[in-house]
PDB file of C-alpha atoms in Angstrom:
ATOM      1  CA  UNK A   1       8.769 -15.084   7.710  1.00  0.00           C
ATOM      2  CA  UNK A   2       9.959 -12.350   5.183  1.00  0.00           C
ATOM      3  CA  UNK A   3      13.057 -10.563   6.008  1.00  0.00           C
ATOM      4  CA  UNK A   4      12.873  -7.691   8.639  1.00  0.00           C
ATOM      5  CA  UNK A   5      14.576  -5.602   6.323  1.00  0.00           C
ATOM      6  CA  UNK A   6      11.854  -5.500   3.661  1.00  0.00           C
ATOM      7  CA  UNK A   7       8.750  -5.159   6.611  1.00  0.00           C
ATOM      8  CA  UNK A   8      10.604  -1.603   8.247  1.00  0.00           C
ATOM      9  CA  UNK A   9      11.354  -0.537   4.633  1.00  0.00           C
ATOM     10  CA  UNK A  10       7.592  -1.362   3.908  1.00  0.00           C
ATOM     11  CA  UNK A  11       6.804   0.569   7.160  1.00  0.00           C
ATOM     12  CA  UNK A  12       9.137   3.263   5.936  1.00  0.00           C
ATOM     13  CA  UNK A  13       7.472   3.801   2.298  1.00  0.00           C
ATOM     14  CA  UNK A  14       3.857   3.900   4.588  1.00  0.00           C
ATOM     15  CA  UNK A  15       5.307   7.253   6.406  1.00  0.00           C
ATOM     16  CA  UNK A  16       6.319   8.567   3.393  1.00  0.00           C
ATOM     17  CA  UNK A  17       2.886   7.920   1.453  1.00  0.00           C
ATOM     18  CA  UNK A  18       0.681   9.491   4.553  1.00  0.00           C
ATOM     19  CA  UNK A  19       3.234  12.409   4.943  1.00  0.00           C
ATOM     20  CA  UNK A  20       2.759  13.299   0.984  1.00  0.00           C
ATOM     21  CA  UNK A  21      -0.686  12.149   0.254  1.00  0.00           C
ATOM     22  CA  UNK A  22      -2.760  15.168   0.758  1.00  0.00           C
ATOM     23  CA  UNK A  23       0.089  17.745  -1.541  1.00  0.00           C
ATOM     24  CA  UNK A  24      -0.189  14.608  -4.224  1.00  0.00           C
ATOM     25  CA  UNK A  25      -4.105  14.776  -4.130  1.00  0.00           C
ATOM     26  CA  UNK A  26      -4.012  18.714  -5.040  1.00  0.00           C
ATOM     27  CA  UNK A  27      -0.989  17.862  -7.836  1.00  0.00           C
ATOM     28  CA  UNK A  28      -3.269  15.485  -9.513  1.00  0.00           C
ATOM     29  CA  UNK A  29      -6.197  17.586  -9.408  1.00  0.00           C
ATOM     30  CA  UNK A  30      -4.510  20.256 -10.881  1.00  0.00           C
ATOM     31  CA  UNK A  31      -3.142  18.291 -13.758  1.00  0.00           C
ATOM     32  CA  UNK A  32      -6.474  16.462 -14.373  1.00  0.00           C
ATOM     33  CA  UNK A  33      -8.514  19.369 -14.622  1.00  0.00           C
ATOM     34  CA  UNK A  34      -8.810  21.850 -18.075  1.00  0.00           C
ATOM     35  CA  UNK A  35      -9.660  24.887 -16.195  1.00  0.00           C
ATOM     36  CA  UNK A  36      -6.077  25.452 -14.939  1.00  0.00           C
ATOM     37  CA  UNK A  37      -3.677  26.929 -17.192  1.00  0.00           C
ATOM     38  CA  UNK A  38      -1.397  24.629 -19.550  1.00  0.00           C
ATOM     39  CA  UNK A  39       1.962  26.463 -17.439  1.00  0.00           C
ATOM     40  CA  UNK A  40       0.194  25.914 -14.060  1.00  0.00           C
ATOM     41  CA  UNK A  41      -0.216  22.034 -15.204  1.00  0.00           C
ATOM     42  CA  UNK A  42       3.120  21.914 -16.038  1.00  0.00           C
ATOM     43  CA  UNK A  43       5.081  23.094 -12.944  1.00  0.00           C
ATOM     44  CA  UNK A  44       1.955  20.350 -11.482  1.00  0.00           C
ATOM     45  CA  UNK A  45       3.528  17.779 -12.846  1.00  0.00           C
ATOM     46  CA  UNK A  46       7.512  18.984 -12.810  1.00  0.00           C
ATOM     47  CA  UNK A  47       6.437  19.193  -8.679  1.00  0.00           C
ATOM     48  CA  UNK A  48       5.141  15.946  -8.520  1.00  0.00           C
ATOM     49  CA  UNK A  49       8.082  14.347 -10.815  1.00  0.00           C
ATOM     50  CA  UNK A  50      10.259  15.828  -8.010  1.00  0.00           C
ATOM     51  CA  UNK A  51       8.685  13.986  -5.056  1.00  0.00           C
ATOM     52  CA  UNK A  52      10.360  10.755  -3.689  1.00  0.00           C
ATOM     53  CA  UNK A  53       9.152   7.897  -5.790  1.00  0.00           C
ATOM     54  CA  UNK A  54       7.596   6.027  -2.226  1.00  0.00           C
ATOM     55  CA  UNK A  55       5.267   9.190  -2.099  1.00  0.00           C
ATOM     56  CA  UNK A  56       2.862   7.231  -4.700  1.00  0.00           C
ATOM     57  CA  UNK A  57       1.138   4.598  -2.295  1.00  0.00           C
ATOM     58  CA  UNK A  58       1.286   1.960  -5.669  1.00  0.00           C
ATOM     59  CA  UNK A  59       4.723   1.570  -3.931  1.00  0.00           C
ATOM     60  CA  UNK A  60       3.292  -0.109  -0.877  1.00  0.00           C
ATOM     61  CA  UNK A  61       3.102  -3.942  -0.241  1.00  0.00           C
ATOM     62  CA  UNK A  62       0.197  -5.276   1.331  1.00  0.00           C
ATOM     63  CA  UNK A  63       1.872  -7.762   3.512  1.00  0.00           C
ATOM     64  CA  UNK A  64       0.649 -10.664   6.589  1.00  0.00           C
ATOM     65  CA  UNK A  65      -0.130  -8.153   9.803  1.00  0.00           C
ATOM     66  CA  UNK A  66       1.711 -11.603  11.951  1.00  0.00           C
ATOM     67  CA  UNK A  67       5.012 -12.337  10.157  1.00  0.00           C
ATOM     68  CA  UNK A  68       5.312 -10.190   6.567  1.00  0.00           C
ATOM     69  CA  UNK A  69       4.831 -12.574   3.843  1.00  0.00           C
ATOM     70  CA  UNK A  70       3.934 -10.553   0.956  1.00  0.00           C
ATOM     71  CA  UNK A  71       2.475 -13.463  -1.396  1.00  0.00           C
ATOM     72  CA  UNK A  72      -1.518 -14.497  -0.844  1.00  0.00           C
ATOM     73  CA  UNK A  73      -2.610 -11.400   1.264  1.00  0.00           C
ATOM     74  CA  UNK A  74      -6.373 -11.457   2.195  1.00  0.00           C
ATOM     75  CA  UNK A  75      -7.669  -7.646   2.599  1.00  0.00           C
ATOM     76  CA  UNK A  76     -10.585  -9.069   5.004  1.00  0.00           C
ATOM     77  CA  UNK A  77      -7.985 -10.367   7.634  1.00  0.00           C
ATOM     78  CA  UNK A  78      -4.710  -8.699   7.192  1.00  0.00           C
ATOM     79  CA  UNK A  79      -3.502 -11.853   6.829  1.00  0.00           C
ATOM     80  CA  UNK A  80      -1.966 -14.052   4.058  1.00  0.00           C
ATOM     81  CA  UNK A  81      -3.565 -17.483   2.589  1.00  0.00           C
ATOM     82  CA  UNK A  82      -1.187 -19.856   4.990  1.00  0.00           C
ATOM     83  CA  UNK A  83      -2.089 -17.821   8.410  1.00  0.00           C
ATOM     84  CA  UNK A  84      -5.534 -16.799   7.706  1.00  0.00           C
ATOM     85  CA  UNK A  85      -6.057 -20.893   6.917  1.00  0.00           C
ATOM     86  CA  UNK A  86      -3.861 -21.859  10.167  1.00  0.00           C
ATOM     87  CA  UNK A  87      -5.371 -19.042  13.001  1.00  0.00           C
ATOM     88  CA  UNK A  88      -9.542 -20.431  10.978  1.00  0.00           C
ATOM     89  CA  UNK A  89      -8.948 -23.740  12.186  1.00  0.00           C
ATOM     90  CA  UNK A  90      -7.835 -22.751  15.227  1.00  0.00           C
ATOM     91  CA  UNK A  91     -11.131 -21.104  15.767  1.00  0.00           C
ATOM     92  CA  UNK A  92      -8.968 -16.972  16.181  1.00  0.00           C
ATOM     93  CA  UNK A  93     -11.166 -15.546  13.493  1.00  0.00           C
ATOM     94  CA  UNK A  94     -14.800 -15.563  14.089  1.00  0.00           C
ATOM     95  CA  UNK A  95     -17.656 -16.547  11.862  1.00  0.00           C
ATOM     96  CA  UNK A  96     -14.866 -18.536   9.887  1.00  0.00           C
ATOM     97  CA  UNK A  97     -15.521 -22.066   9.025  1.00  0.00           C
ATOM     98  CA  UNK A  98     -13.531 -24.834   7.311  1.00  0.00           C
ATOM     99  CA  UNK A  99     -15.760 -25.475   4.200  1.00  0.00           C
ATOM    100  CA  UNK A 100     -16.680 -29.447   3.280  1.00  0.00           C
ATOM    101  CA  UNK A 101     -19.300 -30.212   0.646  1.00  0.00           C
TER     102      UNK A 101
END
């Protein structure tokens, strides 16, 4: 179980990406493309510099939905390896099997 500490700070940096994704979508747009002037681009990216570094949703850990572990996390399940493996063979996740060959 990961420390509850680093899950609400994790829950935390979420907020903080949704609340400044749309501004950081038009920042990057701006800077990315030639029409806009070269001063326009600039006070682009001196904005965007300026935002809280958790804005940019790179900062965000995918982590297990159950207890936080941050290692092994499986984007189909919202799960990591150890409790996507432990809730299959308990039969909690449907149209999983164990696999034998």
């Amino acid at each position: 179980m990961a420390k509850k500490s680093k899950i609400t700070q994790n829950e935390k940096r979420k907020e903080i990406v949704e609340r400044y994704a749309a501004r950081r979508a038009e920042l990057k747009e701006i800077i990315r493309r030639p029409s806009f002037s070269a001063a326009e681009r600039e006070v682009a990216i001196a904005e965007l510099r300026r935002q809280p570094r958790d804005a940019s949703a790179t900062r965000v850990r995918n982590r297990d939905s159950v207890d936080g572990r941050p290692r092994g996390y499986l984007r189909k399940f919202g799960l990591s390896r150890v409790r996507a493996r432990q809730q299959a063979h308990s039969g909690f996740l449907p149209g999983v099997t164990k696999s034998s060959w």
